[in-house]
Coordinates of C-alpha atoms and ligand atoms in Angstrom, one line a residue:
M1 CA 112.8 70.5 137.2
R2 CA 112.5 74.1 138.4
K3 CA 110.8 76.3 136.4
I4 CA 111.4 80.1 136.0
K5 CA 108.4 81.8 134.5
L6 CA 109.3 85.2 133.7
S7 CA 106.0 85.8 131.8
M8 CA 103.5 83.4 130.3
P9 CA 101.3 84.3 127.2
S10 CA 97.5 84.9 127.1
L11 CA 95.7 84.9 123.7
V12 CA 93.1 87.2 125.4
A13 CA 95.7 89.7 126.2
A14 CA 97.1 89.3 122.7
R15 CA 93.8 90.5 121.4
N16 CA 94.0 93.8 122.9
R17 CA 95.0 96.8 120.6
K18 CA 95.5 99.5 123.4
G19 CA 96.5 102.0 120.8
E20 CA 99.8 102.5 122.4
E21 CA 102.5 104.3 120.3
T22 CA 105.1 101.6 118.8
R23 CA 108.5 101.4 120.6
Y24 CA 111.7 101.5 118.5
V25 CA 114.2 99.4 120.2
T26 CA 117.9 99.4 119.0
Y27 CA 119.7 96.2 119.7
K28 CA 122.9 96.1 121.8
L29 CA 124.4 93.0 123.2
D30 CA 125.3 93.5 127.0
N31 CA 129.3 92.9 127.4
K32 CA 128.2 90.3 130.0
Y33 CA 127.1 88.0 127.2
N34 CA 129.8 88.5 124.7
N35 CA 131.5 85.4 125.4
L36 CA 128.7 82.9 126.5
G37 CA 128.9 81.1 123.4
K38 CA 132.9 80.7 122.9
D39 CA 133.7 77.2 121.7
K40 CA 130.2 76.4 121.5
T41 CA 127.9 75.5 118.6
Y42 CA 124.1 75.9 117.8
Y43 CA 121.6 74.8 115.6
I44 CA 118.2 76.4 114.4
F45 CA 115.3 74.3 112.9
T46 CA 112.9 76.7 111.2
Y47 CA 109.2 76.2 110.4
G48 CA 106.7 78.2 108.8
C49 CA 106.6 81.4 106.9
Q50 CA 109.3 83.8 105.6
G51 CA 108.8 85.9 108.8
N52 CA 110.2 82.9 110.7
E53 CA 113.1 82.6 108.1
A54 CA 114.0 86.0 108.7
D55 CA 113.6 85.7 112.5
S56 CA 115.9 82.9 112.4
E57 CA 118.6 84.8 110.4
V58 CA 118.5 87.5 113.2
I59 CA 118.5 84.6 116.2
S60 CA 121.7 83.3 114.3
G61 CA 123.2 86.6 114.2
I62 CA 122.7 87.3 117.8
L63 CA 124.2 83.9 118.8
E64 CA 127.2 84.4 116.6
Q65 CA 127.8 87.7 118.3
M66 CA 127.8 85.9 121.6
G67 CA 130.6 83.6 120.0
Y68 CA 128.6 80.8 119.0
T69 CA 129.3 78.9 115.8
R70 CA 126.7 77.3 113.5
A71 CA 126.9 73.4 113.8
I72 CA 126.7 71.0 111.0
E73 CA 125.1 68.4 113.0
P74 CA 122.0 69.5 115.0
Y75 CA 122.1 67.0 117.7
A76 CA 125.9 67.3 118.3
S77 CA 125.7 70.9 119.1
D78 CA 125.3 72.9 122.4
V79 CA 122.3 74.9 121.5
V80 CA 119.2 73.7 119.6
L81 CA 116.4 76.0 118.9
L82 CA 113.1 75.1 117.1
N83 CA 111.6 78.3 115.6
T84 CA 108.0 77.2 115.3
C85 CA 104.8 77.9 113.2
A86 CA 101.2 77.9 114.7
I87 CA 99.2 78.6 111.7
R88 CA 97.7 75.1 111.4
E89 CA 97.2 72.1 113.5
N90 CA 99.5 69.8 111.4
A91 CA 102.3 72.6 111.5
E92 CA 102.0 72.1 115.4
N93 CA 102.0 68.3 115.1
R94 CA 105.2 68.3 113.4
I95 CA 106.9 70.4 116.0
W96 CA 105.4 67.9 118.7
G97 CA 106.9 65.2 116.8
V98 CA 110.2 66.7 116.7
L99 CA 110.2 67.3 120.2
G100 CA 109.4 63.7 121.0
N101 CA 112.6 62.8 119.0
L102 CA 114.6 65.3 121.0
K103 CA 113.8 63.7 124.2
G104 CA 116.1 60.8 123.6
V105 CA 118.9 63.2 122.2
K106 CA 118.8 65.2 125.4
R107 CA 119.1 61.8 127.3
Q108 CA 122.5 61.0 125.4
N109 CA 123.7 64.7 125.6
P110 CA 122.2 66.2 129.0
D111 CA 124.4 69.6 128.3
L112 CA 122.4 70.3 125.0
L113 CA 120.4 73.2 125.7
I114 CA 117.0 73.0 123.9
G115 CA 114.9 76.1 123.1
I116 CA 111.3 76.7 121.6
C117 CA 110.4 79.9 120.0
G118 CA 108.2 81.5 117.2
C119 CA 104.7 81.6 117.1
M120 CA 103.6 78.2 119.2
P121 CA 104.8 79.6 122.6
Q122 CA 102.6 82.5 122.1
E123 CA 99.5 80.1 122.7
E124 CA 98.9 79.5 126.2
N125 CA 97.7 76.0 125.6
A126 CA 101.1 75.0 123.8
T127 CA 103.2 76.6 126.2
N128 CA 101.4 74.8 129.0
K129 CA 101.9 71.6 127.2
L130 CA 105.5 72.2 126.8
L131 CA 105.9 73.0 130.4
E132 CA 103.9 70.0 131.5
S133 CA 105.0 67.1 128.8
Y134 CA 108.2 68.1 127.6
P135 CA 110.4 68.7 131.0
F136 CA 113.5 68.5 128.7
V137 CA 112.8 71.7 127.2
D138 CA 115.2 74.4 128.7
L139 CA 114.0 77.5 127.2
V140 CA 110.8 78.9 125.9
F141 CA 110.4 82.4 124.5
G142 CA 107.9 84.1 122.3
T143 CA 108.1 86.4 119.1
H144 CA 108.3 89.3 121.3
N145 CA 111.5 88.3 123.2
I146 CA 114.3 87.7 120.5
C147 CA 116.0 90.7 122.0
E148 CA 116.1 89.0 125.4
L149 CA 117.8 85.7 124.0
P150 CA 121.3 86.5 125.4
K151 CA 119.8 87.0 128.9
L152 CA 117.5 84.0 128.6
I153 CA 120.3 81.7 127.9
Y154 CA 122.5 82.9 130.5
Q155 CA 119.8 82.3 132.9
A156 CA 119.1 78.8 131.7
Y157 CA 122.9 78.0 131.9
L158 CA 123.2 79.7 135.6
T159 CA 120.2 78.3 137.0
K160 CA 119.7 74.9 135.0
A161 CA 116.1 75.6 135.4
K162 CA 113.6 75.9 132.6
V163 CA 113.3 79.4 131.7
V164 CA 110.2 80.8 130.0
E165 CA 109.4 83.9 128.8
V166 CA 106.4 84.8 126.3
I167 CA 104.9 88.2 126.4
S168 CA 101.7 89.0 124.9
S169 CA 102.1 92.4 123.8
Q170 CA 101.3 94.5 120.9
G171 CA 105.1 94.2 120.1
Y172 CA 107.6 96.7 119.2
I173 CA 110.3 97.3 116.5
L174 CA 113.8 96.1 117.0
E175 CA 116.4 97.7 114.8
G176 CA 120.1 97.2 114.7
T177 CA 120.4 93.4 115.4
P178 CA 123.3 91.5 113.6
K179 CA 121.9 89.0 110.9
H180 CA 123.4 85.7 109.3
R181 CA 122.0 85.9 106.0
E182 CA 121.3 82.7 104.6
S183 CA 122.0 83.9 100.9
S184 CA 124.7 86.0 99.5
H185 CA 122.6 87.4 96.7
K186 CA 119.1 87.8 97.9
A187 CA 117.6 88.7 101.3
W188 CA 114.6 89.2 103.3
V189 CA 113.7 92.6 104.5
N190 CA 110.9 93.3 107.0
I191 CA 109.3 96.3 106.4
M192 CA 106.4 95.8 109.0
Y193 CA 105.2 93.2 111.7
G194 CA 102.1 92.2 113.2
C195 CA 98.6 92.0 111.8
D196 CA 95.5 94.1 112.7
E197 CA 93.2 92.1 110.2
F198 CA 91.8 89.5 112.5
C199 CA 90.3 87.3 109.8
T200 CA 88.2 84.7 112.0
Y201 CA 90.4 81.6 111.2
C202 CA 93.6 83.0 111.8
I203 CA 96.1 82.8 115.0
V204 CA 98.6 85.4 113.5
P205 CA 97.3 88.6 114.9
Y206 CA 97.4 86.8 118.6
T207 CA 101.0 85.5 118.0
R208 CA 102.5 88.5 116.1
G209 CA 101.2 91.8 117.6
K210 CA 99.6 94.8 116.2
E211 CA 100.5 96.1 112.8
R212 CA 103.5 98.2 113.1
S213 CA 105.9 99.8 110.6
R214 CA 109.5 100.3 110.4
H215 CA 110.7 103.7 109.8
K216 CA 111.3 104.0 105.7
E217 CA 114.9 105.5 106.5
D218 CA 115.8 102.3 108.1
I219 CA 114.3 100.0 105.4
I220 CA 115.9 102.3 102.7
N221 CA 119.2 102.2 104.3
E222 CA 119.1 98.4 104.9
V223 CA 118.5 98.0 101.0
K224 CA 121.3 100.3 100.2
D225 CA 123.8 98.3 102.3
L226 CA 122.6 95.0 100.6
V227 CA 123.2 96.8 97.3
A228 CA 126.6 97.7 98.4
K229 CA 127.3 94.1 99.5
G230 CA 126.4 92.8 95.9
Y231 CA 122.8 91.6 96.6
K232 CA 120.4 91.4 93.6
E233 CA 117.2 90.7 95.1
V234 CA 115.1 91.8 98.3
T235 CA 111.7 90.3 99.4
L236 CA 109.9 92.9 101.5
L237 CA 108.2 91.0 104.1
G238 CA 105.2 91.7 106.5
Q239 CA 101.8 90.0 107.4
N240 CA 100.1 92.6 105.5
V241 CA 102.7 94.7 103.6
N242 CA 100.0 96.8 101.9
A243 CA 99.2 98.3 105.2
Y244 CA 102.8 99.8 105.4
G245 CA 102.9 103.1 106.9
K246 CA 99.4 103.7 108.0
D247 CA 100.4 103.8 111.3
F248 CA 102.3 106.9 110.5
G249 CA 99.2 108.6 108.7
P250 CA 97.9 108.6 105.0
D251 CA 100.9 110.2 103.3
Y252 CA 103.5 107.7 103.0
T253 CA 102.3 104.4 102.2
F254 CA 103.4 101.1 100.7
G255 CA 103.4 102.5 96.9
D256 CA 105.7 105.4 98.0
L257 CA 108.1 102.9 99.5
L258 CA 108.3 101.0 96.4
V259 CA 109.1 103.9 94.4
D260 CA 111.9 104.8 96.9
L261 CA 113.5 101.4 97.1
D262 CA 113.3 101.2 93.2
K263 CA 115.9 104.1 93.3
T264 CA 118.5 102.4 95.6
G265 CA 119.7 100.4 92.6
I266 CA 118.4 96.8 94.0
E267 CA 117.8 94.9 90.8
R268 CA 114.7 93.0 92.0
I269 CA 112.0 93.7 94.3
R270 CA 109.2 91.2 95.6
Y271 CA 106.8 91.4 98.4
T272 CA 104.9 89.4 100.6
T273 CA 102.1 89.1 101.9
S274 CA 99.3 91.2 100.4
H275 CA 95.9 91.8 101.6
P276 CA 93.4 92.3 98.7
R277 CA 91.5 95.0 100.7
D278 CA 94.7 97.1 101.2
L279 CA 96.2 96.7 97.7
D280 CA 95.8 100.1 96.4
E281 CA 95.9 102.0 93.1
K282 CA 99.2 103.8 94.1
T283 CA 101.0 100.2 94.8
I284 CA 99.6 98.9 91.3
Q285 CA 101.0 102.2 89.8
A286 CA 104.2 101.6 91.6
M287 CA 104.6 97.9 90.3
A288 CA 103.8 98.8 86.8
N289 CA 106.3 101.8 86.8
C290 CA 109.3 100.4 88.8
K291 CA 111.6 98.6 86.8
S292 CA 113.0 96.6 89.9
V293 CA 109.5 95.6 91.1
M294 CA 109.0 91.9 89.8
P295 CA 105.8 91.1 87.5
Q296 CA 104.6 88.8 90.2
L297 CA 102.1 89.0 93.0
H298 CA 100.7 86.7 95.7
L299 CA 97.4 87.9 96.4
P300 CA 95.7 85.6 98.9
V301 CA 91.9 85.3 98.3
Q302 CA 91.0 82.5 100.7
S303 CA 87.6 81.9 99.4
G304 CA 85.4 82.5 96.0
D305 CA 82.1 83.1 98.1
N306 CA 81.0 86.3 99.5
E307 CA 79.0 84.7 102.5
I308 CA 82.2 82.8 103.4
L309 CA 84.4 85.9 102.8
R310 CA 82.0 87.8 105.2
K311 CA 82.2 85.0 107.7
M312 CA 86.2 85.1 107.7
N313 CA 86.1 88.8 108.0
R314 CA 88.2 89.4 104.9
K315 CA 86.4 92.9 104.3
Y316 CA 86.2 92.4 100.3
T317 CA 83.7 90.5 98.1
V318 CA 84.4 88.5 95.2
E319 CA 83.6 91.3 92.7
E320 CA 86.0 93.6 94.5
Y321 CA 88.8 91.0 94.3
L322 CA 88.3 90.6 90.7
E323 CA 88.5 94.3 89.9
K324 CA 91.7 94.4 91.4
I325 CA 92.9 91.5 89.4
K326 CA 91.6 93.3 86.1
R327 CA 93.5 96.3 87.3
L328 CA 96.6 94.4 87.8
K329 CA 96.5 92.8 84.4
E330 CA 95.6 96.0 82.8
L331 CA 98.8 97.9 84.0
I332 CA 101.0 94.9 84.3
P333 CA 100.0 92.5 81.4
N334 CA 102.7 90.1 82.0
I335 CA 102.0 89.5 85.7
S336 CA 101.8 86.3 87.4
I337 CA 99.4 86.1 90.2
T338 CA 99.1 83.3 92.9
T339 CA 97.2 82.9 95.9
D340 CA 96.1 81.1 99.2
I341 CA 93.0 79.5 99.3
I342 CA 91.2 77.7 102.5
V343 CA 88.5 74.8 101.8
G344 CA 86.3 73.5 104.5
F345 CA 85.8 76.5 106.4
P346 CA 82.9 76.0 109.1
N347 CA 79.9 75.0 107.4
E348 CA 81.0 75.5 103.8
T349 CA 78.4 74.3 101.4
E350 CA 79.1 72.5 98.1
E351 CA 77.7 75.4 96.4
Q352 CA 79.9 77.7 98.3
F353 CA 82.9 75.7 97.5
Q354 CA 82.0 75.8 93.6
H355 CA 82.1 79.3 93.8
T356 CA 85.6 78.9 94.8
L357 CA 86.3 76.9 92.0
D358 CA 84.6 79.4 89.7
L359 CA 86.8 81.9 90.9
V360 CA 90.1 79.9 90.1
E361 CA 88.7 79.6 86.5
K362 CA 88.2 83.3 86.1
V363 CA 91.4 84.3 87.5
Q364 CA 93.6 81.5 86.2
F365 CA 96.2 81.8 89.2
E366 CA 99.5 80.6 88.1
G367 CA 99.9 78.9 91.5
A368 CA 98.1 78.4 94.8
F369 CA 98.7 77.2 98.3
T370 CA 95.5 75.5 99.3
F371 CA 94.6 74.2 102.8
I372 CA 92.0 72.6 104.5
Y373 CA 90.7 74.9 107.4
S374 CA 92.2 74.1 110.8
K375 CA 90.7 75.0 114.0
R376 CA 92.6 77.5 116.2
E377 CA 91.7 77.8 119.6
G378 CA 91.1 81.4 120.6
T379 CA 90.2 82.6 117.2
P380 CA 86.3 83.3 116.4
A381 CA 86.0 80.5 113.8
A382 CA 86.7 78.0 116.5
K383 CA 83.7 78.8 117.8
M384 CA 81.5 78.5 114.7
E385 CA 79.5 75.6 114.1
D386 CA 81.0 73.1 111.6
N387 CA 79.0 70.2 109.8
V388 CA 81.5 69.6 107.1
S389 CA 83.0 66.2 107.4
E390 CA 87.0 65.8 107.3
E391 CA 86.1 63.4 104.5
V392 CA 84.3 66.1 102.3
K393 CA 87.1 68.6 103.1
K394 CA 89.7 66.2 101.7
E395 CA 87.7 65.7 98.7
R396 CA 87.3 69.4 98.2
L397 CA 90.9 69.9 98.4
E398 CA 91.7 67.4 95.8
R399 CA 89.3 68.7 93.3
L400 CA 90.7 72.4 94.1
N401 CA 94.2 71.0 93.5
E402 CA 93.4 69.3 90.4
R403 CA 92.2 72.7 88.8
V404 CA 95.0 74.8 90.6
D405 CA 97.8 72.6 89.1
Y406 CA 96.1 72.7 85.6
Y407 CA 96.5 76.6 85.7
Y408 CA 100.1 76.4 87.4
K409 CA 101.3 74.5 84.3
K410 CA 99.5 76.8 81.9
G411 CA 101.4 79.5 83.9
N412 CA 104.7 77.7 82.9
E413 CA 103.9 77.0 79.5
R414 CA 103.0 80.6 78.5
F415 CA 107.0 81.1 78.6
L416 CA 107.8 78.3 76.2
D417 CA 110.5 79.4 73.5
K418 CA 110.7 82.6 75.4
V419 CA 114.0 84.1 76.9
V420 CA 113.6 85.0 80.5
L421 CA 115.8 86.5 83.2
V422 CA 117.0 83.9 85.9
L423 CA 118.8 84.9 89.2
V424 CA 120.9 81.8 89.6
D425 CA 120.6 80.2 93.2
G426 CA 122.7 77.1 92.8
V427 CA 123.0 73.6 91.7
S428 CA 119.5 71.7 91.1
K429 CA 118.4 69.4 94.0
N430 CA 117.4 66.5 91.7
N431 CA 120.0 67.0 89.2
K432 CA 123.6 67.9 90.0
E433 CA 124.4 68.7 86.3
N434 CA 121.9 71.6 86.4
L435 CA 121.6 74.9 88.0
C436 CA 118.4 76.6 89.0
G437 CA 117.0 79.9 90.0
Y438 CA 114.0 82.1 89.8
S439 CA 112.7 84.1 86.7
E440 CA 111.4 87.6 87.1
N441 CA 107.9 85.9 87.3
L442 CA 108.9 83.8 90.3
K443 CA 109.1 80.5 88.0
L444 CA 111.5 78.0 89.2
V445 CA 113.9 77.2 86.1
H446 CA 116.4 74.7 85.8
F447 CA 119.1 74.6 83.0
K448 CA 122.2 72.7 82.2
S449 CA 125.2 74.2 83.4
S450 CA 128.0 73.3 86.0
D451 CA 129.6 76.8 86.0
M452 CA 129.4 77.9 89.6
S453 CA 130.4 81.5 88.6
L454 CA 127.0 82.0 87.5
V455 CA 125.7 81.7 91.1
G456 CA 124.1 84.9 92.1
K457 CA 124.2 86.3 88.6
I458 CA 121.2 87.2 86.5
V459 CA 121.5 85.2 83.3
K460 CA 119.3 84.7 80.1
V461 CA 117.6 81.2 79.8
R462 CA 115.4 80.3 76.8
I463 CA 112.6 78.1 78.3
T464 CA 112.4 74.6 76.6
E465 CA 110.1 72.6 78.8
A466 CA 107.1 73.4 81.3
K467 CA 106.3 71.1 84.0
T468 CA 103.7 71.7 86.7
W469 CA 106.2 72.9 89.3
F470 CA 109.0 74.3 87.4
Q471 CA 110.4 75.0 83.7
M472 CA 113.5 73.6 81.9
G473 CA 115.5 75.8 79.9
E474 CA 118.9 76.6 78.0
L475 CA 121.4 79.2 78.8
V476 CA 121.5 82.0 76.0
S477 CA 125.1 83.0 75.5
E478 CA 125.5 86.8 75.4
Ligands
5AD501 N1 93.4 77.0 108.7 C1 93.7 76.6 107.3 N2 94.7 77.9 106.6 C2 94.9 78.8 107.3 N3 95.6 79.8 106.9 C3 95.6 80.7 108.1 N4 95.1 80.4 109.0 C4 94.5 79.1 108.6 C5 93.5 78.3 109.2 N5 93.3 78.3 110.6 C6 96.3 80.0 105.6 C7 95.7 81.3 104.8 C8 96.6 82.3 105.0 C9 98.0 81.3 104.7 C10 99.2 81.8 105.3 O1 97.7 80.3 105.6 O2 95.4 80.9 103.7 O3 96.7 83.2 103.8
SF4_502 FE1 96.1 86.0 109.3 FE2 94.2 87.6 107.9 FE3 96.3 88.7 109.2 FE4 96.7 87.3 107.0 S1 95.6 89.1 107.2 S2 97.9 87.0 108.7 S3 95.1 85.6 107.0 S4 94.6 87.6 110.0

């Protein structure tokens, strides 16, 4: 198959932070592509973080503006896109598996256009492998090429060649895109993109470009518009939201944005993800004082050992992390704190791992995503010596999960017999007689009801049972 390589990624180039001014680009669909999707359907598989989910909403919006409609059956559609994640090897292995299945699908439906986007194409190894071993993939584009999508699809149709466009740049900010939001009561709102932290294990600063903030007016207007459309909750998104606004100067930062968004009338504000070093007093004060900012925080710690934190380039110590937790609990006593933890970082000793367990006991996180360290080619940690066996890493993960789950359940138990406010999402997956939603503290709550008019509303529920992963409750009549 002929290949059109418009541009190829380079992790080394992606490392470069040239200090260029951020470009703000307003999206506009070229008339030429208006009807390209007429009578055609599309389907997107989304993997990875909320950033990818938000990107898929934009990609869906763009495709629908081109005339495509969403397919119910992925493989009976005209365009299938895989929006991929590169954060750990097992995330990538999943994608290679799905691609393996798509080979047969393409044989049966040769007109199906298959595209790969998201973080994986930003890695040159992955894109080379896509080019060499998956000839049936028609389109490969990166995280900085979403606004080119109509042109790329057009070229793929026109030339019947494999079209590859992955630039490794510091990135830009795309405003004014159409969006197909998946929910009509809660919404993702990107406030910044990229990451400049360069934690030594992490591929994200290479795949997502430099830290760059949206203009506050654009964010505030987006939230006001959501309020007008009846949305109840926004989750502010960024790789490191606490760095919001720093690219503009020291005057207007994340805490100021929270205060301004609180005035828009949105009922609930959440945000993710935070970096402990950048979480400042102004933000904690804003969380305490703004009614709409929910009493819940995801604050990834990664390790409870200072030497490992140093090798990870996290730029804080365990003591500094604990100080922030103390301050959060002082000002927001009801807060639920969750975290991310990596075990088996190169050469992690048993003693260093114990320090992580000690930290879990001290903070009593009400939930944690726990991972075994995964080597990412191109990052500094990939070159570090690692003498910890996979077996030991797995065993550490199990020991950690046992403690994490214990406090997860305790976090649910502290609401027993209390009345909480739940934003109702819909029918529970495992029991059609229940509805479910999330409380202010981001606890998943199920309660008996078949009243679909409650979906998208905030209701009072008394918690009657606490499990590890969820709470059961009963609706409290007004
Ligand atoms: N290996 C394991 N976990 C990782 N994370 C990021 N990079 C890696 C890696 N190479 C985890 C971190 C981060 C979360 C999103 O994924 O804990 O906070
Ligand atoms: Fe990765 Fe660290 Fe940036 Fe998070 S803060 S995206 S872990 S480099």
